[in-house]
JSON list of C-alpha atoms in Angstrom, two decimals:
[
{"chain": "A", "resi": 1, "resn": "ASP", "atom": "CA", "xyz": [8.66, 11.96, -9.16]},
{"chain": "A", "resi": 2, "resn": "GLN", "atom": "CA", "xyz": [8.76, 9.05, -6.54]},
{"chain": "A", "resi": 3, "resn": "GLN", "atom": "CA", "xyz": [8.36, 11.07, -3.39]},
{"chain": "A", "resi": 4, "resn": "VAL", "atom": "CA", "xyz": [8.90, 8.41, -1.48]},
{"chain": "A", "resi": 5, "resn": "LYS", "atom": "CA", "xyz": [11.57, 6.75, -1.78]},
{"chain": "A", "resi": 6, "resn": "GLN", "atom": "CA", "xyz": [12.98, 3.01, -0.86]},
{"chain": "A", "resi": 7, "resn": "ASN", "atom": "CA", "xyz": [16.65, 2.62, -2.22]},
{"chain": "A", "resi": 8, "resn": "SER", "atom": "CA", "xyz": [17.27, -0.93, -1.56]},
{"chain": "A", "resi": 9, "resn": "PRO", "atom": "CA", "xyz": [15.81, -3.28, -3.25]},
{"chain": "A", "resi": 10, "resn": "SER", "atom": "CA", "xyz": [16.42, -6.73, -1.10]},
{"chain": "A", "resi": 11, "resn": "LEU", "atom": "CA", "xyz": [18.08, -6.99, 2.69]},
{"chain": "A", "resi": 12, "resn": "SER", "atom": "CA", "xyz": [19.53, -10.03, 3.83]},
{"chain": "A", "resi": 13, "resn": "VAL", "atom": "CA", "xyz": [20.44, -10.59, 7.47]},
{"chain": "A", "resi": 14, "resn": "GLN", "atom": "CA", "xyz": [21.03, -13.96, 10.03]},
{"chain": "A", "resi": 15, "resn": "GLU", "atom": "CA", "xyz": [18.09, -14.65, 12.46]},
{"chain": "A", "resi": 16, "resn": "GLY", "atom": "CA", "xyz": [18.72, -13.24, 15.63]},
{"chain": "A", "resi": 17, "resn": "ARG", "atom": "CA", "xyz": [20.49, -10.34, 14.14]},
{"chain": "A", "resi": 18, "resn": "ILE", "atom": "CA", "xyz": [18.95, -6.28, 13.60]},
{"chain": "A", "resi": 19, "resn": "SER", "atom": "CA", "xyz": [16.98, -5.63, 10.08]},
{"chain": "A", "resi": 20, "resn": "ILE", "atom": "CA", "xyz": [17.52, -2.37, 9.39]},
{"chain": "A", "resi": 21, "resn": "LEU", "atom": "CA", "xyz": [15.42, -0.91, 6.25]},
{"chain": "A", "resi": 22, "resn": "ASN", "atom": "CA", "xyz": [15.77, 2.69, 4.91]},
{"chain": "A", "resi": 23, "resn": "CYS", "atom": "CA", "xyz": [12.85, 5.11, 3.40]},
{"chain": "A", "resi": 24, "resn": "ASP", "atom": "CA", "xyz": [13.95, 8.48, 2.48]},
{"chain": "A", "resi": 25, "resn": "TYR", "atom": "CA", "xyz": [11.09, 11.33, 1.28]},
{"chain": "A", "resi": 26, "resn": "THR", "atom": "CA", "xyz": [10.99, 14.59, -0.51]},
{"chain": "A", "resi": 27, "resn": "ASN", "atom": "CA", "xyz": [7.69, 15.80, 0.20]},
{"chain": "A", "resi": 28, "resn": "SER", "atom": "CA", "xyz": [7.97, 18.14, 3.34]},
{"chain": "A", "resi": 29, "resn": "MET", "atom": "CA", "xyz": [3.76, 17.81, 3.63]},
{"chain": "A", "resi": 30, "resn": "PHE", "atom": "CA", "xyz": [4.10, 14.93, 4.90]},
{"chain": "A", "resi": 31, "resn": "ASP", "atom": "CA", "xyz": [3.01, 13.96, 8.40]},
{"chain": "A", "resi": 32, "resn": "TYR", "atom": "CA", "xyz": [2.09, 10.46, 8.96]},
{"chain": "A", "resi": 33, "resn": "PHE", "atom": "CA", "xyz": [4.98, 7.50, 7.92]},
{"chain": "A", "resi": 34, "resn": "LEU", "atom": "CA", "xyz": [3.28, 3.67, 7.84]},
{"chain": "A", "resi": 35, "resn": "TRP", "atom": "CA", "xyz": [5.27, 0.32, 7.15]},
{"chain": "A", "resi": 36, "resn": "TYR", "atom": "CA", "xyz": [3.41, -2.62, 5.88]},
{"chain": "A", "resi": 37, "resn": "LYS", "atom": "CA", "xyz": [4.79, -5.67, 5.03]},
{"chain": "A", "resi": 38, "resn": "LYS", "atom": "CA", "xyz": [4.08, -8.29, 2.20]},
{"chain": "A", "resi": 39, "resn": "TYR", "atom": "CA", "xyz": [3.96, -11.98, 1.82]},
{"chain": "A", "resi": 40, "resn": "PRO", "atom": "CA", "xyz": [3.56, -13.68, -1.42]},
{"chain": "A", "resi": 41, "resn": "ALA", "atom": "CA", "xyz": [0.17, -13.71, -2.57]},
{"chain": "A", "resi": 42, "resn": "GLU", "atom": "CA", "xyz": [-1.26, -11.92, -0.24]},
{"chain": "A", "resi": 43, "resn": "GLY", "atom": "CA", "xyz": [-2.29, -7.96, 0.75]},
{"chain": "A", "resi": 44, "resn": "PRO", "atom": "CA", "xyz": [-0.53, -6.23, 2.92]},
{"chain": "A", "resi": 45, "resn": "THR", "atom": "CA", "xyz": [-0.33, -5.51, 6.07]},
{"chain": "A", "resi": 46, "resn": "PHE", "atom": "CA", "xyz": [-0.36, -2.76, 8.22]},
{"chain": "A", "resi": 47, "resn": "LEU", "atom": "CA", "xyz": [3.13, -2.78, 11.09]},
{"chain": "A", "resi": 48, "resn": "ILE", "atom": "CA", "xyz": [3.74, 0.45, 12.54]},
{"chain": "A", "resi": 49, "resn": "SER", "atom": "CA", "xyz": [3.31, 3.34, 11.96]},
{"chain": "A", "resi": 50, "resn": "ILE", "atom": "CA", "xyz": [4.56, 7.18, 12.96]},
{"chain": "A", "resi": 51, "resn": "SER", "atom": "CA", "xyz": [3.28, 10.76, 13.32]},
{"chain": "A", "resi": 52, "resn": "SER", "atom": "CA", "xyz": [5.91, 13.77, 12.34]},
{"chain": "A", "resi": 53, "resn": "ILE", "atom": "CA", "xyz": [5.43, 15.09, 16.00]},
{"chain": "A", "resi": 54, "resn": "LYS", "atom": "CA", "xyz": [7.57, 11.93, 17.27]},
{"chain": "A", "resi": 55, "resn": "ASP", "atom": "CA", "xyz": [10.79, 10.93, 16.98]},
{"chain": "A", "resi": 56, "resn": "LYS", "atom": "CA", "xyz": [10.43, 7.02, 17.56]},
{"chain": "A", "resi": 57, "resn": "ASN", "atom": "CA", "xyz": [8.17, 4.44, 17.66]},
{"chain": "A", "resi": 58, "resn": "GLU", "atom": "CA", "xyz": [7.99, 0.87, 19.21]},
{"chain": "A", "resi": 59, "resn": "ASP", "atom": "CA", "xyz": [5.75, -1.96, 19.12]},
{"chain": "A", "resi": 60, "resn": "GLY", "atom": "CA", "xyz": [7.39, -4.80, 20.42]},
{"chain": "A", "resi": 61, "resn": "ARG", "atom": "CA", "xyz": [10.27, -6.19, 18.12]},
{"chain": "A", "resi": 62, "resn": "PHE", "atom": "CA", "xyz": [9.59, -3.14, 15.74]},
{"chain": "A", "resi": 63, "resn": "THR", "atom": "CA", "xyz": [10.95, 0.44, 15.60]},
{"chain": "A", "resi": 64, "resn": "VAL", "atom": "CA", "xyz": [10.54, 2.62, 13.32]},
{"chain": "A", "resi": 65, "resn": "PHE", "atom": "CA", "xyz": [12.55, 6.34, 13.80]},
{"chain": "A", "resi": 66, "resn": "LEU", "atom": "CA", "xyz": [11.97, 9.28, 12.01]},
{"chain": "A", "resi": 67, "resn": "ASN", "atom": "CA", "xyz": [13.87, 12.21, 11.29]},
{"chain": "A", "resi": 68, "resn": "LYS", "atom": "CA", "xyz": [12.38, 14.91, 9.75]},
{"chain": "A", "resi": 69, "resn": "SER", "atom": "CA", "xyz": [15.52, 17.14, 9.12]},
{"chain": "A", "resi": 70, "resn": "ALA", "atom": "CA", "xyz": [16.86, 14.36, 6.99]},
{"chain": "A", "resi": 71, "resn": "LYS", "atom": "CA", "xyz": [12.98, 13.20, 5.73]},
{"chain": "A", "resi": 72, "resn": "HIS", "atom": "CA", "xyz": [14.09, 10.02, 6.51]},
{"chain": "A", "resi": 73, "resn": "LEU", "atom": "CA", "xyz": [12.36, 7.34, 8.67]},
{"chain": "A", "resi": 74, "resn": "SER", "atom": "CA", "xyz": [13.82, 3.89, 9.08]},
{"chain": "A", "resi": 75, "resn": "LEU", "atom": "CA", "xyz": [12.57, 0.28, 10.64]},
{"chain": "A", "resi": 76, "resn": "HIS", "atom": "CA", "xyz": [14.51, -2.07, 12.95]},
{"chain": "A", "resi": 77, "resn": "ILE", "atom": "CA", "xyz": [13.67, -5.21, 13.66]},
{"chain": "A", "resi": 78, "resn": "VAL", "atom": "CA", "xyz": [15.15, -7.15, 16.50]},
{"chain": "A", "resi": 79, "resn": "PRO", "atom": "CA", "xyz": [15.99, -9.50, 16.77]},
{"chain": "A", "resi": 80, "resn": "SER", "atom": "CA", "xyz": [15.44, -11.39, 13.55]},
{"chain": "A", "resi": 81, "resn": "GLN", "atom": "CA", "xyz": [13.19, -14.21, 12.39]},
{"chain": "A", "resi": 82, "resn": "PRO", "atom": "CA", "xyz": [12.64, -16.13, 9.48]},
{"chain": "A", "resi": 83, "resn": "GLY", "atom": "CA", "xyz": [9.26, -15.66, 9.68]},
{"chain": "A", "resi": 84, "resn": "ASP", "atom": "CA", "xyz": [10.02, -11.79, 9.46]},
{"chain": "A", "resi": 85, "resn": "SER", "atom": "CA", "xyz": [11.21, -12.06, 5.60]},
{"chain": "A", "resi": 86, "resn": "ALA", "atom": "CA", "xyz": [8.83, -10.70, 3.44]},
{"chain": "A", "resi": 87, "resn": "VAL", "atom": "CA", "xyz": [8.50, -7.55, 1.60]},
{"chain": "A", "resi": 88, "resn": "TYR", "atom": "CA", "xyz": [8.75, -4.21, 3.13]},
{"chain": "A", "resi": 89, "resn": "PHE", "atom": "CA", "xyz": [7.22, -0.96, 2.17]},
{"chain": "A", "resi": 90, "resn": "CYS", "atom": "CA", "xyz": [7.51, 2.61, 3.50]},
{"chain": "A", "resi": 91, "resn": "ALA", "atom": "CA", "xyz": [4.22, 5.45, 2.85]},
{"chain": "A", "resi": 92, "resn": "ALA", "atom": "CA", "xyz": [4.16, 8.32, 3.93]},
{"chain": "A", "resi": 93, "resn": "SER", "atom": "CA", "xyz": [0.33, 10.53, 3.87]},
{"chain": "A", "resi": 94, "resn": "VAL", "atom": "CA", "xyz": [-0.54, 14.13, 4.78]},
{"chain": "A", "resi": 95, "resn": "GLU", "atom": "CA", "xyz": [-3.20, 14.95, 7.13]},
{"chain": "A", "resi": 96, "resn": "THR", "atom": "CA", "xyz": [-5.36, 16.70, 4.59]},
{"chain": "A", "resi": 97, "resn": "SER", "atom": "CA", "xyz": [-5.25, 14.07, 1.41]},
{"chain": "A", "resi": 98, "resn": "GLY", "atom": "CA", "xyz": [-7.95, 12.01, 2.33]},
{"chain": "A", "resi": 99, "resn": "SER", "atom": "CA", "xyz": [-5.92, 9.08, 4.25]},
{"chain": "A", "resi": 100, "resn": "ARG", "atom": "CA", "xyz": [-4.17, 8.90, 0.94]},
{"chain": "A", "resi": 101, "resn": "LEU", "atom": "CA", "xyz": [-0.87, 7.07, 1.01]},
{"chain": "A", "resi": 102, "resn": "THR", "atom": "CA", "xyz": [2.27, 6.99, -1.30]},
{"chain": "A", "resi": 103, "resn": "PHE", "atom": "CA", "xyz": [4.47, 3.95, -1.07]},
{"chain": "A", "resi": 104, "resn": "GLY", "atom": "CA", "xyz": [8.36, 3.28, -1.64]},
{"chain": "A", "resi": 105, "resn": "GLU", "atom": "CA", "xyz": [9.06, 1.02, -4.23]},
{"chain": "A", "resi": 106, "resn": "GLY", "atom": "CA", "xyz": [9.69, -2.17, -1.93]},
{"chain": "A", "resi": 107, "resn": "THR", "atom": "CA", "xyz": [12.22, -3.87, -0.34]},
{"chain": "A", "resi": 108, "resn": "GLN", "atom": "CA", "xyz": [12.35, -8.07, 0.27]},
{"chain": "A", "resi": 109, "resn": "LEU", "atom": "CA", "xyz": [14.13, -8.93, 3.84]},
{"chain": "A", "resi": 110, "resn": "THR", "atom": "CA", "xyz": [15.14, -11.99, 3.67]},
{"chain": "A", "resi": 111, "resn": "VAL", "atom": "CA", "xyz": [15.94, -13.77, 7.53]},
{"chain": "A", "resi": 112, "resn": "ASN", "atom": "CA", "xyz": [18.60, -16.36, 7.48]},
{"chain": "A", "resi": 113, "resn": "PRO", "atom": "CA", "xyz": [17.90, -19.42, 9.54]},
{"chain": "B", "resi": 1, "resn": "ASP", "atom": "CA", "xyz": [-10.46, -9.10, 9.68]},
{"chain": "B", "resi": 2, "resn": "ALA", "atom": "CA", "xyz": [-12.43, -6.11, 7.83]},
{"chain": "B", "resi": 3, "resn": "GLY", "atom": "CA", "xyz": [-13.84, -7.99, 5.26]},
{"chain": "B", "resi": 4, "resn": "ILE", "atom": "CA", "xyz": [-12.97, -7.03, 1.97]},
{"chain": "B", "resi": 5, "resn": "THR", "atom": "CA", "xyz": [-12.58, -9.22, -0.55]},
{"chain": "B", "resi": 6, "resn": "GLN", "atom": "CA", "xyz": [-11.36, -8.81, -4.57]},
{"chain": "B", "resi": 7, "resn": "SER", "atom": "CA", "xyz": [-12.88, -10.51, -6.90]},
{"chain": "B", "resi": 8, "resn": "PRO", "atom": "CA", "xyz": [-11.45, -12.65, -9.57]},
{"chain": "B", "resi": 9, "resn": "ARG", "atom": "CA", "xyz": [-7.82, -13.27, -7.85]},
{"chain": "B", "resi": 10, "resn": "HIS", "atom": "CA", "xyz": [-7.12, -14.01, -11.33]},
{"chain": "B", "resi": 11, "resn": "LYS", "atom": "CA", "xyz": [-7.27, -13.43, -14.51]},
{"chain": "B", "resi": 12, "resn": "VAL", "atom": "CA", "xyz": [-5.46, -13.12, -18.33]},
{"chain": "B", "resi": 13, "resn": "THR", "atom": "CA", "xyz": [-7.35, -11.33, -20.50]},
{"chain": "B", "resi": 14, "resn": "GLU", "atom": "CA", "xyz": [-6.24, -10.39, -24.24]},
{"chain": "B", "resi": 15, "resn": "THR", "atom": "CA", "xyz": [-5.22, -6.97, -25.73]},
{"chain": "B", "resi": 16, "resn": "GLY", "atom": "CA", "xyz": [-8.37, -4.28, -26.60]},
{"chain": "B", "resi": 17, "resn": "THR", "atom": "CA", "xyz": [-11.33, -6.19, -23.96]},
{"chain": "B", "resi": 18, "resn": "PRO", "atom": "CA", "xyz": [-12.69, -4.36, -21.08]},
{"chain": "B", "resi": 19, "resn": "VAL", "atom": "CA", "xyz": [-11.79, -5.59, -17.46]},
{"chain": "B", "resi": 20, "resn": "THR", "atom": "CA", "xyz": [-13.71, -5.38, -14.89]},
{"chain": "B", "resi": 21, "resn": "LEU", "atom": "CA", "xyz": [-12.43, -6.29, -10.65]},
{"chain": "B", "resi": 22, "resn": "ARG", "atom": "CA", "xyz": [-14.85, -6.10, -8.00]},
{"chain": "B", "resi": 23, "resn": "CYS", "atom": "CA", "xyz": [-13.83, -4.91, -4.54]},
{"chain": "B", "resi": 24, "resn": "HIS", "atom": "CA", "xyz": [-16.22, -5.52, -2.07]},
{"chain": "B", "resi": 25, "resn": "GLN", "atom": "CA", "xyz": [-15.95, -4.90, 2.04]},
{"chain": "B", "resi": 26, "resn": "THR", "atom": "CA", "xyz": [-18.37, -5.46, 5.31]},
{"chain": "B", "resi": 27, "resn": "GLU", "atom": "CA", "xyz": [-18.42, -3.05, 6.84]},
{"chain": "B", "resi": 28, "resn": "ASN", "atom": "CA", "xyz": [-19.54, 0.54, 5.15]},
{"chain": "B", "resi": 29, "resn": "HIS", "atom": "CA", "xyz": [-16.17, 2.35, 5.35]},
{"chain": "B", "resi": 30, "resn": "ARG", "atom": "CA", "xyz": [-16.46, 5.42, 3.05]},
{"chain": "B", "resi": 31, "resn": "TYR", "atom": "CA", "xyz": [-12.58, 5.70, 2.16]},
{"chain": "B", "resi": 32, "resn": "MET", "atom": "CA", "xyz": [-12.03, 2.71, -0.63]},
{"chain": "B", "resi": 33, "resn": "TYR", "atom": "CA", "xyz": [-8.52, 2.97, -3.25]},
{"chain": "B", "resi": 34, "resn": "TRP", "atom": "CA", "xyz": [-7.35, 0.68, -6.30]},
{"chain": "B", "resi": 35, "resn": "TYR", "atom": "CA", "xyz": [-3.81, 0.55, -6.10]},
{"chain": "B", "resi": 36, "resn": "ARG", "atom": "CA", "xyz": [-1.07, -1.51, -8.67]},
{"chain": "B", "resi": 37, "resn": "GLN", "atom": "CA", "xyz": [1.52, -3.24, -7.67]},
{"chain": "B", "resi": 38, "resn": "ASP", "atom": "CA", "xyz": [4.18, -3.28, -10.48]},
{"chain": "B", "resi": 39, "resn": "PRO", "atom": "CA", "xyz": [8.26, -4.22, -9.53]},
{"chain": "B", "resi": 40, "resn": "GLY", "atom": "CA", "xyz": [10.40, -1.52, -9.02]},
{"chain": "B", "resi": 41, "resn": "HIS", "atom": "CA", "xyz": [6.97, 0.97, -8.32]},
{"chain": "B", "resi": 42, "resn": "GLY", "atom": "CA", "xyz": [5.90, -0.33, -5.44]},
{"chain": "B", "resi": 43, "resn": "LEU", "atom": "CA", "xyz": [2.27, 0.73, -5.04]},
{"chain": "B", "resi": 44, "resn": "ARG", "atom": "CA", "xyz": [0.59, 3.24, -6.94]},
{"chain": "B", "resi": 45, "resn": "LEU", "atom": "CA", "xyz": [-2.47, 4.73, -6.23]},
{"chain": "B", "resi": 46, "resn": "ILE", "atom": "CA", "xyz": [-5.10, 4.81, -9.38]},
{"chain": "B", "resi": 47, "resn": "HIS", "atom": "CA", "xyz": [-8.28, 6.03, -7.92]},
{"chain": "B", "resi": 48, "resn": "TYR", "atom": "CA", "xyz": [-9.96, 6.24, -4.73]},
{"chain": "B", "resi": 49, "resn": "SER", "atom": "CA", "xyz": [-13.56, 7.38, -3.71]},
{"chain": "B", "resi": 50, "resn": "TYR", "atom": "CA", "xyz": [-15.05, 9.00, -0.44]},
{"chain": "B", "resi": 51, "resn": "GLY", "atom": "CA", "xyz": [-18.34, 7.96, -0.55]},
{"chain": "B", "resi": 52, "resn": "VAL", "atom": "CA", "xyz": [-21.11, 6.51, -3.07]},
{"chain": "B", "resi": 53, "resn": "LYS", "atom": "CA", "xyz": [-20.43, 8.21, -6.29]},
{"chain": "B", "resi": 54, "resn": "ASP", "atom": "CA", "xyz": [-17.94, 10.21, -5.19]},
{"chain": "B", "resi": 55, "resn": "THR", "atom": "CA", "xyz": [-13.68, 9.04, -7.00]},
{"chain": "B", "resi": 56, "resn": "ASP", "atom": "CA", "xyz": [-11.49, 10.94, -7.96]},
{"chain": "B", "resi": 57, "resn": "LYS", "atom": "CA", "xyz": [-7.68, 9.92, -9.41]},
{"chain": "B", "resi": 58, "resn": "GLY", "atom": "CA", "xyz": [-4.79, 8.83, -8.56]},
{"chain": "B", "resi": 59, "resn": "GLU", "atom": "CA", "xyz": [-1.19, 9.43, -10.19]},
{"chain": "B", "resi": 60, "resn": "VAL", "atom": "CA", "xyz": [-1.55, 5.99, -12.70]},
{"chain": "B", "resi": 61, "resn": "SER", "atom": "CA", "xyz": [-6.05, 6.82, -13.56]},
{"chain": "B", "resi": 62, "resn": "ASP", "atom": "CA", "xyz": [-4.90, 7.20, -17.44]},
{"chain": "B", "resi": 63, "resn": "GLY", "atom": "CA", "xyz": [-6.79, 3.78, -18.67]},
{"chain": "B", "resi": 64, "resn": "TYR", "atom": "CA", "xyz": [-9.08, 3.49, -15.87]},
{"chain": "B", "resi": 65, "resn": "SER", "atom": "CA", "xyz": [-11.95, 4.43, -14.37]},
{"chain": "B", "resi": 66, "resn": "VAL", "atom": "CA", "xyz": [-13.89, 3.51, -11.81]},
{"chain": "B", "resi": 67, "resn": "SER", "atom": "CA", "xyz": [-17.54, 3.32, -9.92]},
{"chain": "B", "resi": 68, "resn": "ARG", "atom": "CA", "xyz": [-19.41, 2.91, -6.63]},
{"chain": "B", "resi": 69, "resn": "SER", "atom": "CA", "xyz": [-22.65, 3.05, -6.94]},
{"chain": "B", "resi": 70, "resn": "LYS", "atom": "CA", "xyz": [-22.85, 1.11, -3.15]},
{"chain": "B", "resi": 71, "resn": "THR", "atom": "CA", "xyz": [-20.85, 1.80, -0.94]},
{"chain": "B", "resi": 72, "resn": "GLU", "atom": "CA", "xyz": [-19.82, -1.83, -0.14]},
{"chain": "B", "resi": 73, "resn": "ASP", "atom": "CA", "xyz": [-18.77, -2.29, -3.93]},
{"chain": "B", "resi": 74, "resn": "PHE", "atom": "CA", "xyz": [-15.90, -0.18, -5.54]},
{"chain": "B", "resi": 75, "resn": "LEU", "atom": "CA", "xyz": [-15.48, -1.68, -9.50]},
{"chain": "B", "resi": 76, "resn": "LEU", "atom": "CA", "xyz": [-12.47, -0.71, -11.34]},
{"chain": "B", "resi": 77, "resn": "THR", "atom": "CA", "xyz": [-12.54, -1.19, -14.63]},
{"chain": "B", "resi": 78, "resn": "LEU", "atom": "CA", "xyz": [-10.01, -1.41, -18.00]},
{"chain": "B", "resi": 79, "resn": "GLU", "atom": "CA", "xyz": [-12.09, 0.00, -20.61]},
{"chain": "B", "resi": 80, "resn": "SER", "atom": "CA", "xyz": [-9.34, -1.78, -23.54]},
{"chain": "B", "resi": 81, "resn": "ALA", "atom": "CA", "xyz": [-6.75, -3.55, -22.01]},
{"chain": "B", "resi": 82, "resn": "THR", "atom": "CA", "xyz": [-2.96, -2.64, -23.00]},
{"chain": "B", "resi": 83, "resn": "SER", "atom": "CA", "xyz": [0.00, -5.25, -21.66]},
{"chain": "B", "resi": 84, "resn": "SER", "atom": "CA", "xyz": [1.09, -2.36, -19.59]},
{"chain": "B", "resi": 85, "resn": "GLN", "atom": "CA", "xyz": [-2.14, -2.65, -17.65]},
{"chain": "B", "resi": 86, "resn": "THR", "atom": "CA", "xyz": [-0.39, -6.34, -16.69]},
{"chain": "B", "resi": 87, "resn": "SER", "atom": "CA", "xyz": [0.01, -6.20, -12.55]},
{"chain": "B", "resi": 88, "resn": "VAL", "atom": "CA", "xyz": [-1.47, -7.43, -9.52]},
{"chain": "B", "resi": 89, "resn": "TYR", "atom": "CA", "xyz": [-4.11, -5.04, -8.68]},
{"chain": "B", "resi": 90, "resn": "PHE", "atom": "CA", "xyz": [-4.73, -4.24, -4.46]},
{"chain": "B", "resi": 91, "resn": "CYS", "atom": "CA", "xyz": [-8.07, -2.55, -3.55]},
{"chain": "B", "resi": 92, "resn": "ALA", "atom": "CA", "xyz": [-8.19, -1.32, 0.41]},
{"chain": "B", "resi": 93, "resn": "ILE", "atom": "CA", "xyz": [-10.12, 0.79, 2.55]},
{"chain": "B", "resi": 94, "resn": "ASN", "atom": "CA", "xyz": [-9.28, 3.30, 5.29]},
{"chain": "B", "resi": 95, "resn": "MET", "atom": "CA", "xyz": [-11.38, 2.07, 8.13]},
{"chain": "B", "resi": 96, "resn": "GLY", "atom": "CA", "xyz": [-12.16, 6.20, 9.02]},
{"chain": "B", "resi": 97, "resn": "GLN", "atom": "CA", "xyz": [-12.41, 8.15, 12.88]},
{"chain": "B", "resi": 98, "resn": "GLY", "atom": "CA", "xyz": [-9.05, 9.12, 12.15]},
{"chain": "B", "resi": 99, "resn": "GLN", "atom": "CA", "xyz": [-7.14, 6.04, 11.06]},
{"chain": "B", "resi": 100, "resn": "LYS", "atom": "CA", "xyz": [-4.82, 6.40, 9.19]},
{"chain": "B", "resi": 101, "resn": "SER", "atom": "CA", "xyz": [-3.50, 2.93, 8.04]},
{"chain": "B", "resi": 102, "resn": "TYR", "atom": "CA", "xyz": [-5.72, 0.60, 5.25]},
{"chain": "B", "resi": 103, "resn": "THR", "atom": "CA", "xyz": [-6.43, -2.73, 5.21]},
{"chain": "B", "resi": 104, "resn": "PHE", "atom": "CA", "xyz": [-5.67, -4.25, 1.68]},
{"chain": "B", "resi": 105, "resn": "GLY", "atom": "CA", "xyz": [-7.73, -7.28, 0.06]},
{"chain": "B", "resi": 106, "resn": "SER", "atom": "CA", "xyz": [-5.34, -10.31, -1.20]},
{"chain": "B", "resi": 107, "resn": "GLY", "atom": "CA", "xyz": [-4.72, -8.38, -4.83]},
{"chain": "B", "resi": 108, "resn": "THR", "atom": "CA", "xyz": [-6.00, -9.49, -8.51]},
{"chain": "B", "resi": 109, "resn": "ARG", "atom": "CA", "xyz": [-3.49, -10.87, -10.30]},
{"chain": "B", "resi": 110, "resn": "LEU", "atom": "CA", "xyz": [-4.18, -9.61, -14.10]},
{"chain": "B", "resi": 111, "resn": "THR", "atom": "CA", "xyz": [-2.20, -10.47, -17.14]},
{"chain": "B", "resi": 112, "resn": "VAL", "atom": "CA", "xyz": [-2.95, -8.99, -20.49]},
{"chain": "B", "resi": 113, "resn": "VAL", "atom": "CA", "xyz": [-1.90, -10.93, -23.90]}
]
């Protein structure tokens, strides 16, 4: 039972354009959401997060949007840069879970120069 | 840098042999986690620990055991390795104090032949 799903295994965009990565979840108890970025042969690194009491969080070129009614979140990267090429994982947690994170399958983003 | 190291970085082992992966942290964080990363599955939680000698199962714990005799070390053991355990294994720590993001190690690539 995949509680966090990223339905697009890959996404390709041109440098300078917007990248939109999507994530859906099924567990209504999730109250905190995160995005991680992963380069080959490295561990995932934290990118941005959002609490369920918000619908948007912005950090430089990265913005995460949360639609609780649709159980959907998205990560926007504007403008996209070749260095953004990586695998992006969506993750979710429940406040009382001891900070256990449930991850999606990941989306490979390729930004073409 | 949170000071988390995994060893070994790469290992090839034969089916049926025991294997132990080590995760070491330098900052005495309470929560530690073991995940495996597989194509199409993202990161899945194997076991986690919330203190010395306090561990619990994750979603894919069958065939794995863990031990935490010291705050700084979290060991993952495959009692009898199988080909289905070929994967990349990541250790993570949680900084605590309300911090909900993890810091990951660089991973161990395990191949069971």
